Amino acid sequence: DVVGRICLIQGSDLYNKNTYSKIIIGLRLHISKMVRLTIWDNETSNFRELNHISTRKTQIVIITSIIPRLHEGKLSLTTTPGSRFYFDTDIDIIQRFQKKNKLLY
């Protein structure tokens, strides 16, 4: 599982949950480290739906069931069919991430 702040979202038709095209997210894991997360297939639909309905002030997310990869010395993450996204600021680990990184909520 990974907890991070979404800094960048790239993809087409980001609010249409019926679209399954790839999404790339810039995810800041802590102050100085950002990784690229690639979302594929049905998981793109799940992310689009949550991104559309979410009323979050900061974009802190928990992502489960991901595949980490090193490519040319850089870490990248890829979703799996079991990946899930959680944006709920009432989740303890999200609150700790916000406090640790001094993010307002």
Short mmCIF file of N, CA, C and O in Angstrom, two decimals, residues 11-96:
data_model
loop_
_atom_site.label_atom_id
_atom_site.label_comp_id
_atom_site.label_asym_id
_atom_site.label_seq_id
_atom_site.Cartn_x
_atom_site.Cartn_y
_atom_site.Cartn_z
N GLY A 11 -4.37 12.41 -18.40
CA GLY A 11 -5.23 11.44 -19.06
C GLY A 11 -6.35 12.18 -19.75
O GLY A 11 -6.53 13.38 -19.56
N SER A 12 -7.11 11.47 -20.52
CA SER A 12 -8.22 12.12 -21.22
C SER A 12 -9.53 11.81 -20.52
O SER A 12 -9.67 10.78 -19.88
N ASP A 13 -10.45 12.74 -20.63
CA ASP A 13 -11.81 12.55 -20.11
C ASP A 13 -11.79 12.09 -18.65
O ASP A 13 -12.38 11.07 -18.29
N LEU A 14 -11.14 12.85 -17.79
CA LEU A 14 -10.87 12.43 -16.41
C LEU A 14 -12.10 12.29 -15.53
O LEU A 14 -12.01 11.71 -14.45
N TYR A 15 -13.24 12.80 -15.93
CA TYR A 15 -14.43 12.71 -15.09
C TYR A 15 -15.48 11.76 -15.66
O TYR A 15 -16.57 11.67 -15.14
N ASN A 16 -15.16 11.04 -16.71
CA ASN A 16 -16.09 10.09 -17.32
C ASN A 16 -15.73 8.68 -16.87
O ASN A 16 -14.78 8.08 -17.37
N LYS A 17 -16.51 8.13 -15.94
CA LYS A 17 -16.18 6.82 -15.38
C LYS A 17 -16.34 5.68 -16.38
O LYS A 17 -15.93 4.56 -16.12
N ASN A 18 -16.89 5.95 -17.54
CA ASN A 18 -17.05 4.92 -18.57
C ASN A 18 -15.87 4.87 -19.53
O ASN A 18 -15.88 4.12 -20.49
N THR A 19 -14.85 5.67 -19.27
CA THR A 19 -13.65 5.69 -20.09
C THR A 19 -12.57 4.86 -19.41
O THR A 19 -12.37 4.96 -18.21
N TYR A 20 -11.87 4.04 -20.20
CA TYR A 20 -10.87 3.13 -19.64
C TYR A 20 -9.45 3.44 -20.13
O TYR A 20 -8.57 2.61 -19.98
N SER A 21 -9.23 4.62 -20.68
CA SER A 21 -7.89 4.94 -21.17
C SER A 21 -6.95 5.19 -19.99
O SER A 21 -7.36 5.58 -18.89
N LYS A 22 -5.69 4.95 -20.22
CA LYS A 22 -4.64 5.04 -19.20
C LYS A 22 -4.61 6.42 -18.55
O LYS A 22 -4.83 7.44 -19.19
N ILE A 23 -4.31 6.43 -17.24
CA ILE A 23 -4.10 7.66 -16.47
C ILE A 23 -2.72 7.58 -15.83
O ILE A 23 -2.34 6.53 -15.32
N ILE A 24 -2.02 8.69 -15.86
CA ILE A 24 -0.73 8.77 -15.18
C ILE A 24 -0.85 9.83 -14.09
O ILE A 24 -1.35 10.93 -14.32
N ILE A 25 -0.40 9.46 -12.90
CA ILE A 25 -0.48 10.34 -11.74
C ILE A 25 0.93 10.59 -11.22
O ILE A 25 1.73 9.67 -11.09
N GLY A 26 1.22 11.86 -10.92
CA GLY A 26 2.43 12.21 -10.19
C GLY A 26 2.08 12.16 -8.72
O GLY A 26 1.18 12.87 -8.26
N LEU A 27 2.71 11.28 -7.98
CA LEU A 27 2.35 11.03 -6.59
C LEU A 27 3.54 11.36 -5.70
O LEU A 27 4.61 10.76 -5.84
N ARG A 28 3.37 12.34 -4.81
CA ARG A 28 4.44 12.72 -3.88
C ARG A 28 4.30 11.87 -2.63
O ARG A 28 3.32 11.97 -1.91
N LEU A 29 5.31 11.02 -2.39
CA LEU A 29 5.29 10.12 -1.25
C LEU A 29 5.74 10.81 0.03
O LEU A 29 5.30 10.47 1.11
N HIS A 30 6.63 11.76 -0.09
CA HIS A 30 7.03 12.64 1.01
C HIS A 30 7.59 13.89 0.38
O HIS A 30 7.60 14.02 -0.84
N ILE A 31 8.04 14.82 1.17
CA ILE A 31 8.41 16.15 0.68
C ILE A 31 9.31 16.13 -0.56
O ILE A 31 9.08 16.85 -1.50
N SER A 32 10.31 15.28 -0.59
CA SER A 32 11.29 15.34 -1.67
C SER A 32 11.18 14.22 -2.70
O SER A 32 11.99 14.16 -3.60
N LYS A 33 10.21 13.35 -2.59
CA LYS A 33 10.16 12.19 -3.48
C LYS A 33 8.82 12.10 -4.21
O LYS A 33 7.78 12.00 -3.60
N MET A 34 8.87 12.19 -5.54
CA MET A 34 7.67 12.01 -6.33
C MET A 34 7.87 10.81 -7.25
O MET A 34 8.96 10.62 -7.80
N VAL A 35 6.84 9.99 -7.39
CA VAL A 35 6.88 8.83 -8.27
C VAL A 35 5.73 8.92 -9.26
O VAL A 35 4.76 9.64 -9.06
N ARG A 36 5.87 8.15 -10.30
CA ARG A 36 4.85 8.08 -11.33
C ARG A 36 4.02 6.82 -11.10
O ARG A 36 4.55 5.73 -10.93
N LEU A 37 2.71 6.98 -11.09
CA LEU A 37 1.77 5.87 -10.96
C LEU A 37 0.98 5.77 -12.25
O LEU A 37 0.36 6.76 -12.67
N THR A 38 0.99 4.60 -12.87
CA THR A 38 0.21 4.38 -14.08
C THR A 38 -1.00 3.53 -13.73
O THR A 38 -0.87 2.48 -13.11
N ILE A 39 -2.16 4.02 -14.11
CA ILE A 39 -3.42 3.33 -13.83
C ILE A 39 -3.96 2.79 -15.15
O ILE A 39 -4.05 3.52 -16.14
N TRP A 40 -4.35 1.51 -15.15
CA TRP A 40 -4.80 0.82 -16.36
C TRP A 40 -6.21 0.25 -16.18
O TRP A 40 -6.66 -0.01 -15.08
N ASP A 41 -6.85 -0.03 -17.30
CA ASP A 41 -8.07 -0.83 -17.40
C ASP A 41 -9.19 -0.37 -16.46
O ASP A 41 -9.46 0.80 -16.37
N ASN A 42 -9.84 -1.33 -15.78
CA ASN A 42 -10.99 -1.01 -14.93
C ASN A 42 -10.63 -0.07 -13.79
O ASN A 42 -11.49 0.67 -13.30
N GLU A 43 -9.37 -0.09 -13.36
CA GLU A 43 -8.96 0.78 -12.27
C GLU A 43 -9.06 2.25 -12.68
O GLU A 43 -9.26 3.12 -11.85
N THR A 44 -8.92 2.54 -13.99
CA THR A 44 -9.07 3.93 -14.44
C THR A 44 -10.49 4.41 -14.23
O THR A 44 -10.72 5.55 -13.84
N SER A 45 -11.45 3.53 -14.44
CA SER A 45 -12.85 3.88 -14.21
C SER A 45 -13.10 4.17 -12.74
O SER A 45 -13.75 5.16 -12.38
N ASN A 46 -12.56 3.32 -11.86
CA ASN A 46 -12.71 3.53 -10.41
C ASN A 46 -12.09 4.85 -9.99
O ASN A 46 -12.68 5.61 -9.22
N PHE A 47 -10.89 5.14 -10.49
CA PHE A 47 -10.22 6.39 -10.12
C PHE A 47 -11.00 7.59 -10.64
O PHE A 47 -11.18 8.58 -9.92
N ARG A 48 -11.47 7.53 -11.89
CA ARG A 48 -12.23 8.65 -12.45
C ARG A 48 -13.49 8.93 -11.62
O ARG A 48 -13.82 10.09 -11.37
N GLU A 49 -14.16 7.88 -11.20
CA GLU A 49 -15.37 8.08 -10.40
C GLU A 49 -15.06 8.74 -9.06
O GLU A 49 -15.71 9.71 -8.66
N LEU A 50 -14.04 8.24 -8.36
CA LEU A 50 -13.66 8.84 -7.07
C LEU A 50 -13.14 10.26 -7.25
O LEU A 50 -13.44 11.15 -6.44
N ASN A 51 -12.38 10.51 -8.29
CA ASN A 51 -11.85 11.84 -8.56
C ASN A 51 -13.00 12.81 -8.84
O ASN A 51 -12.96 13.97 -8.42
N HIS A 52 -14.04 12.35 -9.48
CA HIS A 52 -15.19 13.19 -9.82
C HIS A 52 -16.03 13.53 -8.59
O HIS A 52 -16.45 14.67 -8.42
N ILE A 53 -16.27 12.56 -7.70
CA ILE A 53 -17.17 12.80 -6.57
C ILE A 53 -16.46 13.32 -5.33
O ILE A 53 -17.10 13.80 -4.41
N SER A 54 -15.15 13.25 -5.32
CA SER A 54 -14.42 13.63 -4.12
C SER A 54 -14.47 15.14 -3.90
O SER A 54 -14.37 15.92 -4.83
N THR A 55 -14.61 15.53 -2.63
CA THR A 55 -14.62 16.95 -2.27
C THR A 55 -13.40 17.28 -1.42
O THR A 55 -13.45 18.16 -0.58
N ARG A 56 -12.33 16.58 -1.63
CA ARG A 56 -11.15 16.75 -0.79
C ARG A 56 -10.46 18.09 -1.06
O ARG A 56 -10.44 18.57 -2.18
N LYS A 57 -9.90 18.67 -0.01
CA LYS A 57 -9.15 19.91 -0.15
C LYS A 57 -7.72 19.60 -0.59
O LYS A 57 -7.16 20.29 -1.42
N THR A 58 -7.12 18.61 0.02
CA THR A 58 -5.81 18.14 -0.43
C THR A 58 -6.02 16.79 -1.07
O THR A 58 -6.96 16.07 -0.75
N GLN A 59 -5.19 16.45 -1.98
CA GLN A 59 -5.39 15.22 -2.73
C GLN A 59 -4.51 14.10 -2.19
O GLN A 59 -3.64 13.59 -2.86
N ILE A 60 -4.79 13.71 -0.94
CA ILE A 60 -4.06 12.62 -0.31
C ILE A 60 -4.82 11.33 -0.60
O ILE A 60 -6.03 11.28 -0.44
N VAL A 61 -4.11 10.31 -1.01
CA VAL A 61 -4.74 9.06 -1.41
C VAL A 61 -3.97 7.87 -0.85
O VAL A 61 -2.76 7.93 -0.68
N ILE A 62 -4.71 6.81 -0.54
CA ILE A 62 -4.11 5.51 -0.23
C ILE A 62 -4.40 4.64 -1.44
O ILE A 62 -5.55 4.57 -1.90
N ILE A 63 -3.39 3.96 -1.94
CA ILE A 63 -3.55 3.06 -3.08
C ILE A 63 -3.08 1.69 -2.65
O ILE A 63 -1.97 1.53 -2.15
N THR A 64 -3.94 0.70 -2.83
CA THR A 64 -3.60 -0.67 -2.44
C THR A 64 -3.26 -1.50 -3.67
O THR A 64 -3.62 -1.15 -4.79
N SER A 65 -2.57 -2.60 -3.45
CA SER A 65 -2.26 -3.60 -4.48
C SER A 65 -1.62 -2.99 -5.73
O SER A 65 -2.19 -3.00 -6.81
N ILE A 66 -0.43 -2.46 -5.56
CA ILE A 66 0.30 -1.89 -6.69
C ILE A 66 1.56 -2.70 -6.97
O ILE A 66 2.02 -3.46 -6.13
N ILE A 67 2.10 -2.51 -8.15
CA ILE A 67 3.35 -3.18 -8.54
C ILE A 67 4.44 -2.11 -8.64
O ILE A 67 4.35 -1.21 -9.48
N PRO A 68 5.46 -2.17 -7.76
CA PRO A 68 6.58 -1.22 -7.87
C PRO A 68 7.59 -1.73 -8.90
O PRO A 68 7.83 -2.93 -9.00
N ARG A 69 8.17 -0.80 -9.66
CA ARG A 69 9.19 -1.17 -10.65
C ARG A 69 10.28 -0.11 -10.65
O ARG A 69 10.01 1.07 -10.48
N LEU A 70 11.51 -0.56 -10.86
CA LEU A 70 12.63 0.37 -11.06
C LEU A 70 12.97 0.39 -12.53
O LEU A 70 13.16 -0.65 -13.15
N HIS A 71 13.02 1.59 -13.10
CA HIS A 71 13.37 1.74 -14.51
C HIS A 71 14.38 2.89 -14.60
O HIS A 71 14.07 4.02 -14.26
N GLU A 72 15.58 2.56 -15.03
CA GLU A 72 16.67 3.52 -15.13
C GLU A 72 16.88 4.26 -13.82
O GLU A 72 17.05 5.47 -13.77
N GLY A 73 16.80 3.51 -12.71
CA GLY A 73 17.04 4.07 -11.39
C GLY A 73 15.87 4.83 -10.79
O GLY A 73 16.00 5.38 -9.71
N LYS A 74 14.75 4.89 -11.49
CA LYS A 74 13.59 5.61 -10.98
C LYS A 74 12.47 4.63 -10.64
O LYS A 74 12.20 3.69 -11.40
N LEU A 75 11.84 4.87 -9.50
CA LEU A 75 10.72 4.05 -9.07
C LEU A 75 9.46 4.46 -9.82
O LEU A 75 9.17 5.65 -9.94
N SER A 76 8.72 3.48 -10.33
CA SER A 76 7.40 3.75 -10.89
C SER A 76 6.44 2.71 -10.33
O SER A 76 6.85 1.62 -9.93
N LEU A 77 5.19 3.06 -10.28
CA LEU A 77 4.16 2.20 -9.73
C LEU A 77 3.11 1.94 -10.80
O LEU A 77 2.80 2.80 -11.60
N THR A 78 2.54 0.73 -10.76
CA THR A 78 1.49 0.35 -11.69
C THR A 78 0.37 -0.31 -10.90
O THR A 78 0.62 -1.09 -9.99
N THR A 79 -0.86 -0.02 -11.29
CA THR A 79 -1.99 -0.64 -10.61
C THR A 79 -2.16 -2.09 -11.07
O THR A 79 -1.63 -2.50 -12.10
N THR A 80 -2.91 -2.84 -10.28
CA THR A 80 -3.29 -4.22 -10.60
C THR A 80 -4.82 -4.29 -10.58
O THR A 80 -5.47 -3.34 -10.16
N PRO A 81 -5.40 -5.41 -11.01
CA PRO A 81 -6.87 -5.53 -10.92
C PRO A 81 -7.40 -5.41 -9.49
O PRO A 81 -8.56 -5.09 -9.29
N GLY A 82 -6.55 -5.60 -8.49
CA GLY A 82 -6.98 -5.49 -7.10
C GLY A 82 -6.75 -4.12 -6.49
O GLY A 82 -7.04 -3.90 -5.32
N SER A 83 -6.24 -3.16 -7.27
CA SER A 83 -5.95 -1.83 -6.73
C SER A 83 -7.22 -1.10 -6.33
O SER A 83 -8.23 -1.17 -7.01
N ARG A 84 -7.14 -0.39 -5.22
CA ARG A 84 -8.24 0.43 -4.73
C ARG A 84 -7.68 1.77 -4.29
O ARG A 84 -6.53 1.87 -3.87
N PHE A 85 -8.52 2.80 -4.37
CA PHE A 85 -8.14 4.16 -4.04
C PHE A 85 -9.01 4.66 -2.90
O PHE A 85 -10.22 4.50 -2.93
N TYR A 86 -8.39 5.29 -1.89
CA TYR A 86 -9.12 5.82 -0.75
C TYR A 86 -8.70 7.28 -0.54
O TYR A 86 -7.51 7.56 -0.38
N PHE A 87 -9.68 8.19 -0.54
CA PHE A 87 -9.42 9.62 -0.37
C PHE A 87 -9.96 10.15 0.95
O PHE A 87 -9.88 11.34 1.21
N ASP A 88 -10.53 9.34 1.79
CA ASP A 88 -11.22 9.76 3.00
C ASP A 88 -10.25 10.36 4.02
O ASP A 88 -9.38 9.67 4.55
N THR A 89 -10.42 11.65 4.33
CA THR A 89 -9.51 12.32 5.27
C THR A 89 -9.73 11.88 6.72
O THR A 89 -8.97 12.28 7.59
N ASP A 90 -10.74 11.07 6.98
CA ASP A 90 -10.95 10.53 8.33
C ASP A 90 -10.10 9.30 8.59
O ASP A 90 -10.03 8.83 9.72
N ILE A 91 -9.45 8.76 7.58
CA ILE A 91 -8.58 7.59 7.74
C ILE A 91 -7.30 8.03 8.46
O ILE A 91 -6.65 9.00 8.06
N ASP A 92 -6.95 7.31 9.50
CA ASP A 92 -5.82 7.66 10.36
C ASP A 92 -4.52 7.85 9.58
O ASP A 92 -3.80 8.82 9.79
N ILE A 93 -4.20 6.96 8.67
CA ILE A 93 -2.92 7.06 7.95
C ILE A 93 -2.88 8.29 7.05
O ILE A 93 -1.83 8.90 6.87
N ILE A 94 -4.02 8.71 6.52
CA ILE A 94 -4.07 9.95 5.73
C ILE A 94 -3.85 11.15 6.64
O ILE A 94 -3.11 12.07 6.31
N GLN A 95 -4.45 11.15 7.82
CA GLN A 95 -4.24 12.25 8.77
C GLN A 95 -2.78 12.34 9.19
O GLN A 95 -2.22 13.44 9.27
N ARG A 96 -2.15 11.19 9.43
CA ARG A 96 -0.72 11.19 9.82
C ARG A 96 0.15 11.72 8.69
O ARG A 96 1.10 12.46 8.92
#
